PDB file of C-alpha atoms in Angstrom:
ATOM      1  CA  UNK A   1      44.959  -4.345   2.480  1.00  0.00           C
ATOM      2  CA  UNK A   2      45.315  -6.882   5.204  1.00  0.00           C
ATOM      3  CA  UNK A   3      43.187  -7.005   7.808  1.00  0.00           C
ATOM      4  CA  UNK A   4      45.430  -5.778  11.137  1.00  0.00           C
ATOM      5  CA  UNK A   5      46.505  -2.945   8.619  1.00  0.00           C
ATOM      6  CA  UNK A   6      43.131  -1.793   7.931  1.00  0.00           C
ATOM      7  CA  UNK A   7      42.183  -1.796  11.387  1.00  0.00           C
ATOM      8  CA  UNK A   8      45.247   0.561  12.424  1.00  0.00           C
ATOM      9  CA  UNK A   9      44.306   2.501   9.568  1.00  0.00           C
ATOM     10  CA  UNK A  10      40.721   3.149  10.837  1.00  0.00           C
ATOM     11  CA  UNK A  11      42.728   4.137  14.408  1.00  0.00           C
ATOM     12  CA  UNK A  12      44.475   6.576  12.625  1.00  0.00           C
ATOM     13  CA  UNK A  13      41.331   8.165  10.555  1.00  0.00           C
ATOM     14  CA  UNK A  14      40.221   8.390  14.416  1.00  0.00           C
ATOM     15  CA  UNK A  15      43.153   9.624  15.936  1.00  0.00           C
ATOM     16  CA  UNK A  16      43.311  12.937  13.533  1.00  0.00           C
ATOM     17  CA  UNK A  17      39.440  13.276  14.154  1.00  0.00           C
ATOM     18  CA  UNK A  18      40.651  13.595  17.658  1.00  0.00           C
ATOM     19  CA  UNK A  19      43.400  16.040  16.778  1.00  0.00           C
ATOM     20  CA  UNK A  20      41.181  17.968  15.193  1.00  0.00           C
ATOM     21  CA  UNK A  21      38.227  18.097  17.595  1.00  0.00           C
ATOM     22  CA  UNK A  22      41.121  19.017  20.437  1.00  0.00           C
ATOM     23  CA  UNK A  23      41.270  22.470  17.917  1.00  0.00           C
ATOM     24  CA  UNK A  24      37.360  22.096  17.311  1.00  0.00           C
ATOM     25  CA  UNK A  25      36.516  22.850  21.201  1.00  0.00           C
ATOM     26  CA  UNK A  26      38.846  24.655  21.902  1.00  0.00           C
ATOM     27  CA  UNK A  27      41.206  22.863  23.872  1.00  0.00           C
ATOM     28  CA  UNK A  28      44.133  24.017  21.592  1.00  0.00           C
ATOM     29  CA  UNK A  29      43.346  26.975  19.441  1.00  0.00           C
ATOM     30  CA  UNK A  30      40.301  28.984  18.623  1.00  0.00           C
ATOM     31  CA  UNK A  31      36.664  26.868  18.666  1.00  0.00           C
ATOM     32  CA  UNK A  32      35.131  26.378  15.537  1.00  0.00           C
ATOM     33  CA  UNK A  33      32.309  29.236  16.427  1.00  0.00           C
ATOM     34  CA  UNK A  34      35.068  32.148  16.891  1.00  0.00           C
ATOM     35  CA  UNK A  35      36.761  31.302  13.589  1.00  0.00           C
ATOM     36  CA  UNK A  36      37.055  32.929  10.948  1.00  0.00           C
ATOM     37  CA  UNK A  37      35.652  35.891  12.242  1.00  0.00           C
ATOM     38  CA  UNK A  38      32.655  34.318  13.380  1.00  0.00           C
ATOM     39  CA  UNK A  39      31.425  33.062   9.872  1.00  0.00           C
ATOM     40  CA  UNK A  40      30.975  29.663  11.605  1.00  0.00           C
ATOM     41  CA  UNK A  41      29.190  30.765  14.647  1.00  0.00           C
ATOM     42  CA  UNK A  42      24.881  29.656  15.168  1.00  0.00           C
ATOM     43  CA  UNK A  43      24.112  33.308  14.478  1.00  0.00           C
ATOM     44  CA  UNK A  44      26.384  34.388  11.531  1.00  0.00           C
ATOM     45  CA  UNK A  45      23.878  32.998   8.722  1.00  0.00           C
ATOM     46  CA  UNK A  46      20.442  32.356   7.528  1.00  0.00           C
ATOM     47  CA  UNK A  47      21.172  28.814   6.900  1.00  0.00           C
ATOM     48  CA  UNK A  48      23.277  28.130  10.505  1.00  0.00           C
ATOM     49  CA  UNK A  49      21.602  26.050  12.645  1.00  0.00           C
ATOM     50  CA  UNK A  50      20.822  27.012  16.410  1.00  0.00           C
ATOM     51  CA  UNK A  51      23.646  25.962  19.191  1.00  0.00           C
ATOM     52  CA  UNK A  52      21.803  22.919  20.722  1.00  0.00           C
ATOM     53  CA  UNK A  53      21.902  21.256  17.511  1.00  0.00           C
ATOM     54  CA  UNK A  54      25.493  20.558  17.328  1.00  0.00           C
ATOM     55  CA  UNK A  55      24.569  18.608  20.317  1.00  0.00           C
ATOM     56  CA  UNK A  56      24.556  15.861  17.625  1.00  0.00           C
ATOM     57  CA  UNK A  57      28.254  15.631  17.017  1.00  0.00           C
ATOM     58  CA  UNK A  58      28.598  14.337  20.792  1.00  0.00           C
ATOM     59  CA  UNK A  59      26.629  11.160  19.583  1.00  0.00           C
ATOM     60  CA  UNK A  60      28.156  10.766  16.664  1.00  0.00           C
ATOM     61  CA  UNK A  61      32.069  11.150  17.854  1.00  0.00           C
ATOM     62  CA  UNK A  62      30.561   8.854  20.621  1.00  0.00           C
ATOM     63  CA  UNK A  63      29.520   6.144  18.012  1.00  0.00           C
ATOM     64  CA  UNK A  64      33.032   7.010  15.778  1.00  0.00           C
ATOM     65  CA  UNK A  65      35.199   6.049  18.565  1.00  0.00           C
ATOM     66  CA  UNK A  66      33.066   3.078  19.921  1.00  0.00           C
ATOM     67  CA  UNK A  67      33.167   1.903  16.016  1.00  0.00           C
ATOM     68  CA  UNK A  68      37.287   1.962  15.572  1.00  0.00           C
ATOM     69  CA  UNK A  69      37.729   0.285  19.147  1.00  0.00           C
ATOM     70  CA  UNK A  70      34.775  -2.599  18.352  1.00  0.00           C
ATOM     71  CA  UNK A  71      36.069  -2.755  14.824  1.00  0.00           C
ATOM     72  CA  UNK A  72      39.868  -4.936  16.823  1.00  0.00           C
ATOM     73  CA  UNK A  73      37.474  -7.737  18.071  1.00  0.00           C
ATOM     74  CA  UNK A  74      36.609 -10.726  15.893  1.00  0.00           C
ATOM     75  CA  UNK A  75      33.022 -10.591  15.709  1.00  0.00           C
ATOM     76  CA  UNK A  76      33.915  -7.100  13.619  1.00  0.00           C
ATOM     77  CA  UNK A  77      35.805  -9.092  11.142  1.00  0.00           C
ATOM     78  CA  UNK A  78      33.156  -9.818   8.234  1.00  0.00           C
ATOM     79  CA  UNK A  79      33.626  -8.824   4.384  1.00  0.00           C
ATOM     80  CA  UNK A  80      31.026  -6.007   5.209  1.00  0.00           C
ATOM     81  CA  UNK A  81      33.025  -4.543   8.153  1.00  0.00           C
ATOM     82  CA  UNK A  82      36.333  -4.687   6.117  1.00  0.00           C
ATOM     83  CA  UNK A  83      34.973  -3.233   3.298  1.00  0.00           C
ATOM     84  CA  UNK A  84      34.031  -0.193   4.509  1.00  0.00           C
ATOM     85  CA  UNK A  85      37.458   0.215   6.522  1.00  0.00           C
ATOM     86  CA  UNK A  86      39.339   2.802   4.108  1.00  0.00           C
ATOM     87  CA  UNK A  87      36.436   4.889   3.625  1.00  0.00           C
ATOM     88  CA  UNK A  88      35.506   5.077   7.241  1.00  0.00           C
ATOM     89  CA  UNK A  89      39.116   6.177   8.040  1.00  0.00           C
ATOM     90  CA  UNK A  90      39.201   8.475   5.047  1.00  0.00           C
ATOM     91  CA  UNK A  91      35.909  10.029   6.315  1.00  0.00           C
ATOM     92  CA  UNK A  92      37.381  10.528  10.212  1.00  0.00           C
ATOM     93  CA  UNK A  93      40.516  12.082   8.689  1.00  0.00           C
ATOM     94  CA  UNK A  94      38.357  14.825   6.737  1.00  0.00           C
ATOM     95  CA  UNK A  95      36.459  15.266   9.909  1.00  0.00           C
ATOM     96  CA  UNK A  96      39.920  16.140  11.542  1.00  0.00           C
ATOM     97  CA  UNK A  97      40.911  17.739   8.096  1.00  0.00           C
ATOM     98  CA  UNK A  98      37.958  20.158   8.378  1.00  0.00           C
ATOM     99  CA  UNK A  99      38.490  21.454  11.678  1.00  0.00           C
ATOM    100  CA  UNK A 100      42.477  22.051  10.986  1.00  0.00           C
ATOM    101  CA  UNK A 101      41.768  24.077   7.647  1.00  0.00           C
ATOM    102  CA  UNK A 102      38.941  26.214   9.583  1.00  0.00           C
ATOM    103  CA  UNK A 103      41.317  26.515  12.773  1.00  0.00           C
ATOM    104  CA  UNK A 104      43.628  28.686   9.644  1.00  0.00           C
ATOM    105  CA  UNK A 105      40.830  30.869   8.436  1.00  0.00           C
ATOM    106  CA  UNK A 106      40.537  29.004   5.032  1.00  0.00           C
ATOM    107  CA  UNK A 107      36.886  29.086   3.917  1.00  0.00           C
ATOM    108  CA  UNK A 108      36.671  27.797   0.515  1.00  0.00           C
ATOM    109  CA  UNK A 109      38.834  25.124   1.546  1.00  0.00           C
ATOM    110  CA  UNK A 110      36.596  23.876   4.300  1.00  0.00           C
ATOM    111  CA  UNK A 111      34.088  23.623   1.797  1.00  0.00           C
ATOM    112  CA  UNK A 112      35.931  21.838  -0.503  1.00  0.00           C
ATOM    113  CA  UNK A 113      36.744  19.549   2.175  1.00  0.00           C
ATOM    114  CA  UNK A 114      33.085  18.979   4.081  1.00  0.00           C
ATOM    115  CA  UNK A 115      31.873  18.257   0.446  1.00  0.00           C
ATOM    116  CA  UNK A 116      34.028  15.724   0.333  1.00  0.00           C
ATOM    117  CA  UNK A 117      33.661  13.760   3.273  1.00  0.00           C
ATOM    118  CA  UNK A 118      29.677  14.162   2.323  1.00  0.00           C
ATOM    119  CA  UNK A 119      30.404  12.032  -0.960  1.00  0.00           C
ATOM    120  CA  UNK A 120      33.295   9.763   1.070  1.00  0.00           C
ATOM    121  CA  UNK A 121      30.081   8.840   3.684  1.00  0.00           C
ATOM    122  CA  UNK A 122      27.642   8.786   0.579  1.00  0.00           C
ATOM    123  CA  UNK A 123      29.795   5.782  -0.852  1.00  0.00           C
ATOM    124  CA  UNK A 124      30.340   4.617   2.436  1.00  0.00           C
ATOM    125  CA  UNK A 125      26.381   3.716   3.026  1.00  0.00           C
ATOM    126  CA  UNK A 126      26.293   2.606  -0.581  1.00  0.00           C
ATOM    127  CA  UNK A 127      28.761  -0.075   0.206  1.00  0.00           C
ATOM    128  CA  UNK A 128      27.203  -1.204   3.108  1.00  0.00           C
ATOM    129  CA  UNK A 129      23.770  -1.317   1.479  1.00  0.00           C
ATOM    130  CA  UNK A 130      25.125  -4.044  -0.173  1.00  0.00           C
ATOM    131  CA  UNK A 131      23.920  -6.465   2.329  1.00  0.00           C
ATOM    132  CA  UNK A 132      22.198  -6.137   5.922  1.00  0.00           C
ATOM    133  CA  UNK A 133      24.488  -5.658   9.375  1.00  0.00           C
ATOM    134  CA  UNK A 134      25.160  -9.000  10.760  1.00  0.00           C
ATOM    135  CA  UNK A 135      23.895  -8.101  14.568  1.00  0.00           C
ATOM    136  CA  UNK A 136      22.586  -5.375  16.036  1.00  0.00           C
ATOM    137  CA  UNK A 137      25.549  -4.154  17.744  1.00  0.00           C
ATOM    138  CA  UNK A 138      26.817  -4.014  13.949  1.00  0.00           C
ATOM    139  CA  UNK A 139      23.681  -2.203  12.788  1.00  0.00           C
ATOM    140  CA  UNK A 140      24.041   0.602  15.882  1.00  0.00           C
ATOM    141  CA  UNK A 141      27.882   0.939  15.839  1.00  0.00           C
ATOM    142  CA  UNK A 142      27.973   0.559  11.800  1.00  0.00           C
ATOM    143  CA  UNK A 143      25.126   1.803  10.408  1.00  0.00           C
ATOM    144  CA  UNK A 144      23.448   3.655  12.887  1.00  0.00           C
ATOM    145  CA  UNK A 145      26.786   5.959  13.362  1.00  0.00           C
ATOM    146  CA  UNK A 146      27.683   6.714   9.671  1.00  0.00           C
ATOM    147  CA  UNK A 147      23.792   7.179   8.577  1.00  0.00           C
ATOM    148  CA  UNK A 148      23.933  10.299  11.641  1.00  0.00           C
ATOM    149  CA  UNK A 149      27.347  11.461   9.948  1.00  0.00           C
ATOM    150  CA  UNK A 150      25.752  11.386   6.614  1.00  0.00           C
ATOM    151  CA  UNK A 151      23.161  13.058   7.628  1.00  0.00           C
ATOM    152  CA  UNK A 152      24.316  15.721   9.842  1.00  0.00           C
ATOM    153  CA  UNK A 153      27.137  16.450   7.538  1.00  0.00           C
ATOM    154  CA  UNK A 154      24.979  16.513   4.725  1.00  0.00           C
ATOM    155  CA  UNK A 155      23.092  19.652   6.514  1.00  0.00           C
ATOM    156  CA  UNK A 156      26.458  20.971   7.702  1.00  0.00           C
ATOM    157  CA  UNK A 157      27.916  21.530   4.196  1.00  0.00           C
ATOM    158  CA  UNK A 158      24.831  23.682   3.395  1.00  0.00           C
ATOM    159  CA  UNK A 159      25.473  25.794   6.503  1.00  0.00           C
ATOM    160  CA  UNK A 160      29.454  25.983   5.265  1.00  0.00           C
ATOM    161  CA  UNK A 161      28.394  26.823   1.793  1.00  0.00           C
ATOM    162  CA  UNK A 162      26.379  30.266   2.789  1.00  0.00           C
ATOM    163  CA  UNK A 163      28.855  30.804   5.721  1.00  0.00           C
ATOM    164  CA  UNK A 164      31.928  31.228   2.724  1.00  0.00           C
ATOM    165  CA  UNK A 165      29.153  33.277   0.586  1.00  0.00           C
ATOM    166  CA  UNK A 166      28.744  35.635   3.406  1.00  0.00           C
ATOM    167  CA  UNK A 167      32.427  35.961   4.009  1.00  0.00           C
ATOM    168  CA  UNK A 168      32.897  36.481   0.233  1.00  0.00           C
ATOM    169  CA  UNK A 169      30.120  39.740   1.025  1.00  0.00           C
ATOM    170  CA  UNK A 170      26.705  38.525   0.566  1.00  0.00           C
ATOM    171  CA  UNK A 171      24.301  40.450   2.815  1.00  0.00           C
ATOM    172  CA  UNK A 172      22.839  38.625   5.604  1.00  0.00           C
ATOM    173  CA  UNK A 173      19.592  40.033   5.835  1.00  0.00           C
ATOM    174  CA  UNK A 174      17.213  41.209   2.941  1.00  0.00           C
ATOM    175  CA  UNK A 175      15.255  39.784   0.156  1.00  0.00           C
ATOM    176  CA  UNK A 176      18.285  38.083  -1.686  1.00  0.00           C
ATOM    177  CA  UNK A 177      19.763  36.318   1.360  1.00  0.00           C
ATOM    178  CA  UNK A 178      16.145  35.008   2.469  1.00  0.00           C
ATOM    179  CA  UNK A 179      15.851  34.093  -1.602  1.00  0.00           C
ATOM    180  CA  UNK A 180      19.513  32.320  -1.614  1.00  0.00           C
ATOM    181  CA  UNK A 181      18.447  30.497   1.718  1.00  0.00           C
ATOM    182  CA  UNK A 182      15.569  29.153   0.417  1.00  0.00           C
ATOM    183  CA  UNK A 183      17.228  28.013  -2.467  1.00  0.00           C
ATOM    184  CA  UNK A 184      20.130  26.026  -0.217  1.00  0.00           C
ATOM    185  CA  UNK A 185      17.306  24.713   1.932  1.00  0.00           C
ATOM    186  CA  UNK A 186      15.381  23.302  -1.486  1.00  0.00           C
ATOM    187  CA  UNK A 187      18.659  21.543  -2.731  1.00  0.00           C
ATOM    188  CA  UNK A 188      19.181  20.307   1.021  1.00  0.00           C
ATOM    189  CA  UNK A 189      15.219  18.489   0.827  1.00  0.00           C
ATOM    190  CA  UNK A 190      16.542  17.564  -2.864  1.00  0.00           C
ATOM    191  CA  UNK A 191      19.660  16.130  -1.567  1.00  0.00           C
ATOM    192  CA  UNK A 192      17.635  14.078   1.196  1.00  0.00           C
ATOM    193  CA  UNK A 193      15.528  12.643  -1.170  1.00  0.00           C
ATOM    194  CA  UNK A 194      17.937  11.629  -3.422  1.00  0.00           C
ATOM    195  CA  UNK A 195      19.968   9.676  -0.197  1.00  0.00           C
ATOM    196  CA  UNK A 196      16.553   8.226   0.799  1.00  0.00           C
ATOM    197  CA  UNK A 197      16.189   6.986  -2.786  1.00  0.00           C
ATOM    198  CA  UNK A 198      19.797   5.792  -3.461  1.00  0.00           C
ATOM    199  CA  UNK A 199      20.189   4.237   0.601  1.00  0.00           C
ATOM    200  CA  UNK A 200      16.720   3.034   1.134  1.00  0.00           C
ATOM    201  CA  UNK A 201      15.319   5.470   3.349  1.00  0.00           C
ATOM    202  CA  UNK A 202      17.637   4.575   6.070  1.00  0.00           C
ATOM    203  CA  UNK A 203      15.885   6.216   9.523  1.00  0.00           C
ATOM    204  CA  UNK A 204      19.305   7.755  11.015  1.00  0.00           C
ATOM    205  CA  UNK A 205      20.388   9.857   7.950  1.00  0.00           C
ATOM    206  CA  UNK A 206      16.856  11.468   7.781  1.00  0.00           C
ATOM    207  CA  UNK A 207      16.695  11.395  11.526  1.00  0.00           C
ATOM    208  CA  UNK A 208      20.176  13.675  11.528  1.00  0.00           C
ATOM    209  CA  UNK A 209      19.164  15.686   8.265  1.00  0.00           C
ATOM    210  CA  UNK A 210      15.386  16.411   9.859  1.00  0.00           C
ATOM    211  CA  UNK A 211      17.176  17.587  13.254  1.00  0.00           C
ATOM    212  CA  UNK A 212      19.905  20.084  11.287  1.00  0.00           C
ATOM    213  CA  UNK A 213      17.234  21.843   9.551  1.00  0.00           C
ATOM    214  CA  UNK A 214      14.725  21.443  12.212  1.00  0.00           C
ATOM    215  CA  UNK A 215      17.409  23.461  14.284  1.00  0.00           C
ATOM    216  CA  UNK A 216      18.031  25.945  11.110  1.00  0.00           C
ATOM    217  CA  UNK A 217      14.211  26.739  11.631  1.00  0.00           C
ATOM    218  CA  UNK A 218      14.231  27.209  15.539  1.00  0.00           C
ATOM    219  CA  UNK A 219      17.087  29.368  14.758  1.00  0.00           C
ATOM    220  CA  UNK A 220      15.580  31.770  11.971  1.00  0.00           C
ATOM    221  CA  UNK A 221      12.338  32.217  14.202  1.00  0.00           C
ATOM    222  CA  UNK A 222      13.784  32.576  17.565  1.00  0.00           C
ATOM    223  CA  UNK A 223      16.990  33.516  17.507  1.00  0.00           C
ATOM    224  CA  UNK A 224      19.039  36.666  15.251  1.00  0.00           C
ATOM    225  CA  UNK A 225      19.063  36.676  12.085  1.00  0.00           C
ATOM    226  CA  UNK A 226      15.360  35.923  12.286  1.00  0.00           C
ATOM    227  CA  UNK A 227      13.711  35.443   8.924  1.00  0.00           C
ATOM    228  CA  UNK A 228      10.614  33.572   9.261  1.00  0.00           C
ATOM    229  CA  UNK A 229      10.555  32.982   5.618  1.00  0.00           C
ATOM    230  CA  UNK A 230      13.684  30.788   5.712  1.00  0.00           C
ATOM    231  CA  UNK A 231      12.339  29.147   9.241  1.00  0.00           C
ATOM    232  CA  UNK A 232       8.925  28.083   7.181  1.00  0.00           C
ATOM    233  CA  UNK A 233      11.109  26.650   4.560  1.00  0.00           C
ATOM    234  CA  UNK A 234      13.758  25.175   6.867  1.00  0.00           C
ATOM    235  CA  UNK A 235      10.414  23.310   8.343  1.00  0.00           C
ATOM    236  CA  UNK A 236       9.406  22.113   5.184  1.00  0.00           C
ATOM    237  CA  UNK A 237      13.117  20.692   3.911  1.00  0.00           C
ATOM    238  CA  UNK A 238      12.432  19.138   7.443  1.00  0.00           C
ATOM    239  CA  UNK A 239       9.187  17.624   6.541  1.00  0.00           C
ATOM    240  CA  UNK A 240      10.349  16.533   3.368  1.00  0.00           C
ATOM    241  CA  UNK A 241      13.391  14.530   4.051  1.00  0.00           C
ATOM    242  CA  UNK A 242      11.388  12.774   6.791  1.00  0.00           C
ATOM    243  CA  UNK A 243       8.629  12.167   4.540  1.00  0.00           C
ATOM    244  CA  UNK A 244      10.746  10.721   2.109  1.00  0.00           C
ATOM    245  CA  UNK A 245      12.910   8.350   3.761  1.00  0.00           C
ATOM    246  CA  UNK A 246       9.435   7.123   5.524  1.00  0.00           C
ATOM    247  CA  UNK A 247       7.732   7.100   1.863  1.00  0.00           C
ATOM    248  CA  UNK A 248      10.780   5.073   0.827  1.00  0.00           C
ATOM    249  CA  UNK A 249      10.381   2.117   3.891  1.00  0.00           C
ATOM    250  CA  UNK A 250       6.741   1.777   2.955  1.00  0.00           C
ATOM    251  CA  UNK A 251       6.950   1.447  -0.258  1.00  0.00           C
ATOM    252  CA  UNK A 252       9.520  -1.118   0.145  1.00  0.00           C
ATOM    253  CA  UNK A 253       7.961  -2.826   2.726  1.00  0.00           C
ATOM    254  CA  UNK A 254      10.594  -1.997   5.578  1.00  0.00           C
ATOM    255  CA  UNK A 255       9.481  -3.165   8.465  1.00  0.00           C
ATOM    256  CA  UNK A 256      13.172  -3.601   9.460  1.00  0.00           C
ATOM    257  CA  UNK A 257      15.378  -2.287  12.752  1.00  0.00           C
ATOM    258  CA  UNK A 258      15.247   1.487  12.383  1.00  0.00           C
ATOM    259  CA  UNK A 259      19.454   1.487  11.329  1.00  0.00           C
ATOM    260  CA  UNK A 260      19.435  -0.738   8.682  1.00  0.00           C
ATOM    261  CA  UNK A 261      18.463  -0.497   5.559  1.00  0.00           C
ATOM    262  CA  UNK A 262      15.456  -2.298   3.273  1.00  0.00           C
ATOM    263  CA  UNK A 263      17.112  -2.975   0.406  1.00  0.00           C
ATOM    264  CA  UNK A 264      20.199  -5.557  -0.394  1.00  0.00           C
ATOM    265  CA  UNK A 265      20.515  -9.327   0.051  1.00  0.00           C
ATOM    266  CA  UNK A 266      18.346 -10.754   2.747  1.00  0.00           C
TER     267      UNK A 266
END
C-alpha cells in the first residue's frame, strides 16, 4: 500500500471512530450507558468499572486523533510508522464498529467485536516492538496512545463479557456472580501478564489495565452492586498487572522512557 493511501486510510479508521463516538455520547442516538437496557451502564455488573474511569477514553481519543493528523507530516514517515498503518486504522474502525453494533442492542456481537480490536492492538504493539520509536513525540503519539488502548480495552472486554452474561440471565448478586467475577478478574491479571511478557512490560498498557480494574474495585466497594469480595480481587488483578509489567523492566534492565518498550533492536 503506498504511502498517501495508507495515510487516508488511517483518516478513515478515525473518521468512523468519530461516527461512532457521535452515537457513543450521545450526540446522535442513545449513550453507550442507556443501551441495551442498561447492561453497559457503571452499575449493571460486578465486573463494570466505576464512571470516572472511562475518563480514560478522553486521553486516548485525544492521542488517536493527534496520531492520524501527525501521522501526514514527514517526520511520521519511517518503516515503523507505516507499518503499523492498516492495523491502527483497522483498530479505530472497530472502535467505531463497537459503538454502532451496541447503539442496535446487539450484545454478543459487541463482544465479538471488542475481542477483536483487543487482538488487532495486541499485534499492533507486537509490530512496533520490533524496534524502538524514533523520537519522543513518536514514542507519546505512537506508543504511548495504543499501549492505553491496549490496555483499557483489554479491561473493557472483560466488563463486555459479564455485561452479555447478565443479559443472557446470570444473577448479579450472590455467590456465583461474586465466583464468576473473580474468575474474569483472574484471567484479566493472566491476560496482563501475558502482554507484559509478550510487549516487554510496556508502562502505558499496565498503567491503563491497573486503572480499569483499580476503578472495578472502587466500584464493588463503594458504589451498587457492592461485593467486597470482587473489590479485594479487582485490587489484586490491579496489583498484579502492575507488578508484572514492573517485574518485566527490571529484569530486563529497562531503564528506558516510560512508553517504549525494553526489548527490540537498539
Amino acid at each position: 500500500m503506498a504511502g498517501s493511501a495508507r495515510r487516508w486510510t488511517v483518516a478513515g479508521g478515525a473518521a468512523l471512530m468519530l461516527l461512532g463516538t457521535l452515537f457513543g455520547f450521545g450526540l446522535i442516538g442513545t449513550p453507550v450507558e442507556r443501551s441495551i437496557g442498561g447492561s453497559l451502564a457503571a452499575t449493571a455488573t460486578l465486573i463494570a468499572p466505576a464512571t470516572p474511569a472511562f475518563s480514560i477514553w478522553s486521553v486516548i481519543y485525544l492521542g488517536l486523533f493527534a496520531y492520524t493528523v501527525w501521522q501526514f507530516f514527514p517526520a511520521a514517515r519511517t518503516a515503523r510508522v507505516a507499518g503499523i498503518a492498516p492495523l491502527a486504522a483497522a483498530s479505530m474502525a472497530l472502535n467505531g464498529a463497537w459503538l454502532l453494533v451496541v447503539q442496535a442492542g446487539l450484545i454478543w456481537a459487541s463482544v465479538a467485536v471488542i475481542a477483536a480490536l483487543v487482538v488487532v492492538l495486541g499485534l499492533l504493539l507486537r509490530r512496533l516492538s520490533a524496534e524502538p520509536p524514533a523520537s519522543a513525540i513518536e514514542a507519546l503519539l505512537v506508543d504511548g496512545t495504543f499501549g492505553l488502548y491496549l490496555g483499557w480495552s483489554s479491561v473493557a472486554t472483560l466488563a463486555n463479557v459479564t455485561a452479555a452474561l447478565v443479559a443472557a440471565g446470570l444473577p448479579v448478586s450472590g455467590v456465583l456472580p461474586e465466583l464468576s467475577a473473580v474468575a474474569v478478574l483472574a484471567v484479566g491479571a493472566a491476560l496482563g501478564v501475558v502482554l507484559a511478557l509478550i510487549l516487554g512490560g510496556r508502562v502505558a498498557i499496565a498503567a491503563a489495565m491497573a486503572w480499569g480494574l483499580s476503578w472495578i474495585a472502587v466500584g464493588r466497594l463503594l458504589v451498587a452492586p457492592e461485593s467486597a469480595v470482587v473489590g479485594v480481587a479487582a485490587v489484586l488483578a490491579a496489583v498484579v498487572v502492575a507488578g508484572a509489567a514492573v517485574a518485566v523492566r527490571v529484569r530486563r534492565g529497562a531503564l528506558q522512557p516510560a512508553f517504549a518498550r525494553t526489548g527490540g533492536r537498539r
